[in-house]
Amino acid sequence: MEDVLRPLIVIGGSLAITLFIGWAVDWLLRRVDARHPETPLWGHLRRCRLPLQVTVCTALLSGSYDTTEARVVQEHGAAIGQVLALVLIAATAWLMVRVSSAIVESSYFRYASSSAHDPARVRRVRTQVTLIQRVVAAIVGVVAASAMLLTFPTMRTVGTSMLASAGILGVVAGVAAQSTLGNLFAGLQIAFGDMVRIGDTVVVDGEWGTVEEITLTFLSVRTWDERRITMPVSYFTNKPFENWSRGGTQKVATVFFHLDHTAPIEEMRERLREIVQKSPAWDGRDWNLVVTDTTPSTIMVRALITARDPDDAWTVRCEVREKMITWLRDAHPYALPRIATAPAAQAPQALLESERRRERERHDHFARFEDGLRKDAPRSR
């Protein structure tokens, strides 16, 4: 009975202490969060309850399992200690990732809730926060995996040999993982270089969309038709792209019309003024309409309208184009470009008589020239 009761007491006591500590910490965080609602840190830290309980329980079992005198513990003591050490390292890494994530997210939410910062700055901080979380998680994961491997005696010997040839392995790894490392450093450059941020409106490879996710290796762009374009982050450091959100969200929308030379430009300006004043997508800053080019058959008219952001610019562009073409079709159909299919107009009669007279004179001149050649032919003989 003693071989059974001792492990049960140790395990049951560890679980009881773990549950009590988890409940006490969660209760304390709830009280602090209720007293300080302006600080979201305490609410985020409540998500660390499960990894905290696993860490505490594993630590209690690791410190008390070897004190038992049960036969099964004595026979498998090394294996049990190895398993508990691995679980403790993994649980500690899990807890560190959760705590760091809570701290970083609470800092971001406090920054974003302040009305003194513009949306572009908030998106920049959000991008940096996201990548910081991923970097911390990657570092903690690598350190935890290394610590777990070093708990095995055989891996310690291998680790010593690897450290002796670390320079050669570093060169080989750098050459083999050149693309991965390039994307990794490109991700850090994007995060802290303020090149592109989550929520920015960009144009890449002719596709217009919004940056939805940025990781250390790839970037996802959500297009206007709900497609997702995934590309390596090194694309944004090696190739040019359009960022419509950098330097402010205000945009200028342009609409071009190819019209006949008889188009009523002044009336079109009045109609454009009526359209933009009724449009909710116009920000009220400016608008104009000018003739920018002309061809033998048409003229090019440009309408310019300002908007608050790229989405409103697209909306007001489509609205102006649709309503202006409808108005021209109904009120001024002659202003729309046409293709001439009628026969060409005849030349005046006087011009035709003059052309016929010149043709007869040319014919008489050549006839006299040929007669002269015939008369000179016998003399030459």
Coordinates of C-alpha atoms in Angstrom, one line a residue, residues 100-277:
S100 CA 5.7 38.6 -23.4
S101 CA 2.7 38.6 -25.8
A102 CA 0.5 40.1 -23.0
I103 CA 2.9 42.8 -22.3
V104 CA 3.4 43.8 -26.0
E105 CA -0.3 43.6 -26.8
S106 CA -1.3 45.7 -23.8
S107 CA 1.3 48.4 -24.8
Y108 CA -0.1 48.5 -28.3
F109 CA -3.7 48.8 -27.2
R110 CA -2.8 51.6 -24.9
Y111 CA -1.0 53.4 -27.7
A112 CA -3.8 52.8 -30.2
S113 CA -6.5 54.0 -27.8
S114 CA -4.9 57.4 -27.6
S115 CA -6.6 59.9 -30.0
A116 CA -3.4 61.9 -30.3
H117 CA -1.8 59.5 -32.8
D118 CA -2.7 59.4 -36.5
P119 CA -3.9 56.1 -38.1
A120 CA -0.7 55.7 -40.1
R121 CA 1.4 55.8 -37.0
V122 CA -0.9 53.3 -35.3
R123 CA -0.5 50.9 -38.2
R124 CA 3.2 51.2 -38.1
V125 CA 3.3 50.3 -34.4
R126 CA 0.9 47.4 -35.0
T127 CA 3.3 46.0 -37.6
Q128 CA 6.3 46.3 -35.3
V129 CA 4.4 44.8 -32.4
T130 CA 3.4 41.8 -34.5
L131 CA 6.9 41.1 -35.7
I132 CA 8.3 41.6 -32.2
Q133 CA 6.0 38.9 -30.9
R134 CA 7.1 36.5 -33.6
V135 CA 10.7 37.2 -33.0
V136 CA 10.3 36.6 -29.3
A137 CA 8.4 33.4 -29.9
A138 CA 11.1 32.2 -32.3
I139 CA 13.9 33.0 -29.9
V140 CA 12.2 31.3 -26.9
G141 CA 11.4 28.3 -29.1
V142 CA 14.9 27.9 -30.3
V143 CA 16.4 28.3 -26.8
A144 CA 13.8 25.8 -25.3
A145 CA 14.5 23.2 -28.0
S146 CA 18.2 23.6 -27.4
A147 CA 17.8 23.2 -23.6
M148 CA 15.6 20.1 -24.1
L149 CA 18.2 18.5 -26.4
L150 CA 21.0 19.2 -23.9
T151 CA 19.2 17.3 -21.2
F152 CA 20.2 14.1 -23.0
P153 CA 23.8 13.0 -22.2
T154 CA 24.5 11.9 -25.8
M155 CA 23.4 15.3 -27.1
R156 CA 25.8 17.1 -24.8
T157 CA 28.7 15.3 -26.5
V158 CA 27.3 16.1 -29.9
G159 CA 26.9 19.7 -28.8
T160 CA 30.5 20.0 -27.8
S161 CA 31.6 18.6 -31.2
M162 CA 29.2 21.0 -33.0
L163 CA 30.6 24.0 -31.1
A164 CA 34.1 23.1 -32.2
S165 CA 33.1 23.3 -35.8
A166 CA 30.6 26.2 -35.4
G167 CA 32.4 28.4 -37.9
I168 CA 32.2 25.9 -40.8
L169 CA 28.6 25.0 -40.0
G170 CA 27.7 28.7 -39.8
V171 CA 29.1 29.3 -43.3
V172 CA 27.3 26.2 -44.7
A173 CA 24.1 27.1 -43.0
G174 CA 24.3 30.7 -44.3
V175 CA 24.8 29.5 -47.9
A176 CA 22.1 26.9 -47.7
A177 CA 19.5 29.2 -46.0
Q178 CA 20.4 32.4 -47.9
S179 CA 16.8 32.9 -49.1
T180 CA 15.3 32.3 -45.7
L181 CA 17.8 34.5 -43.9
G182 CA 17.2 37.2 -46.6
N183 CA 13.5 37.1 -45.9
L184 CA 14.1 37.2 -42.2
F185 CA 16.2 40.3 -42.3
A186 CA 13.8 41.8 -44.9
G187 CA 10.9 41.3 -42.4
L188 CA 12.8 43.2 -39.7
Q189 CA 13.7 45.9 -42.2
I190 CA 10.0 46.3 -43.1
A191 CA 8.9 46.4 -39.4
F192 CA 11.4 49.0 -38.3
G193 CA 12.0 50.9 -41.6
D194 CA 8.3 51.9 -42.0
M195 CA 8.2 50.7 -45.6
V196 CA 4.8 49.0 -45.4
R197 CA 2.4 48.4 -42.6
I198 CA -0.5 46.2 -41.8
G199 CA -3.6 48.0 -43.2
D200 CA -1.7 49.9 -45.9
T201 CA -3.2 50.0 -49.4
V202 CA -0.6 48.9 -51.9
V203 CA -0.3 48.0 -55.6
V204 CA 2.0 45.0 -56.3
D205 CA 2.4 43.4 -59.7
G206 CA -0.6 45.4 -60.9
E207 CA -2.9 44.1 -58.1
W208 CA -4.6 46.6 -55.8
G209 CA -5.1 45.5 -52.2
T210 CA -4.6 45.9 -48.5
V211 CA -1.8 44.4 -46.4
E212 CA -3.4 41.9 -44.1
E213 CA -0.6 40.1 -42.5
I214 CA 3.2 40.5 -42.1
T215 CA 5.4 37.7 -40.8
L216 CA 9.2 37.3 -40.7
T217 CA 9.2 35.5 -44.0
F218 CA 6.1 36.4 -46.1
L219 CA 3.5 39.1 -46.5
S220 CA -0.2 38.6 -47.4
V221 CA -2.2 41.2 -49.4
R222 CA -6.0 41.0 -49.6
T223 CA -7.2 42.3 -53.0
W224 CA -10.5 44.1 -53.6
D225 CA -12.1 40.9 -54.8
E226 CA -11.3 39.1 -51.6
R227 CA -8.3 37.1 -53.0
R228 CA -5.1 36.7 -51.0
I229 CA -1.7 37.3 -52.6
T230 CA 1.2 35.8 -50.6
M231 CA 4.7 36.9 -51.4
P232 CA 8.1 36.9 -49.7
V233 CA 8.9 40.0 -47.7
S234 CA 12.1 40.4 -49.7
Y235 CA 9.9 41.5 -52.6
F236 CA 9.2 44.8 -50.9
T237 CA 12.9 45.4 -50.3
N238 CA 14.1 44.5 -53.8
K239 CA 11.3 45.8 -56.1
P240 CA 9.4 49.0 -56.4
F241 CA 5.7 49.0 -55.3
E242 CA 3.0 51.6 -54.7
N243 CA 2.0 52.4 -51.1
W244 CA -1.1 54.6 -51.2
S245 CA -1.2 54.9 -47.4
R246 CA 2.3 56.2 -46.8
G247 CA 2.4 59.9 -45.9
G248 CA -1.3 60.1 -45.3
T249 CA -4.5 58.5 -46.5
Q250 CA -5.9 61.4 -48.6
K251 CA -5.9 60.7 -52.3
V252 CA -6.8 62.5 -55.6
A253 CA -9.1 60.6 -57.9
T254 CA -8.9 61.2 -61.7
V255 CA -11.4 60.4 -64.4
F256 CA -10.7 60.8 -68.1
F257 CA -13.3 61.3 -70.8
H258 CA -12.7 61.0 -74.6
L259 CA -15.2 63.4 -76.1
D260 CA -16.1 65.2 -79.4
H261 CA -14.7 68.6 -80.0
T262 CA -18.2 70.1 -79.6
A263 CA -18.4 68.9 -75.9
P264 CA -19.8 71.6 -73.6
I265 CA -16.9 72.0 -71.2
E266 CA -18.5 74.8 -69.0
E267 CA -21.7 72.8 -68.5
M268 CA -19.6 69.7 -67.7
R269 CA -17.9 71.7 -64.9
E270 CA -21.3 72.7 -63.5
R271 CA -22.5 69.1 -63.7
L272 CA -19.3 67.8 -62.0
R273 CA -19.8 70.3 -59.2
E274 CA -23.3 69.0 -58.6
I275 CA -22.1 65.4 -58.6
V276 CA -19.2 65.9 -56.1
Q277 CA -21.3 68.0 -53.7

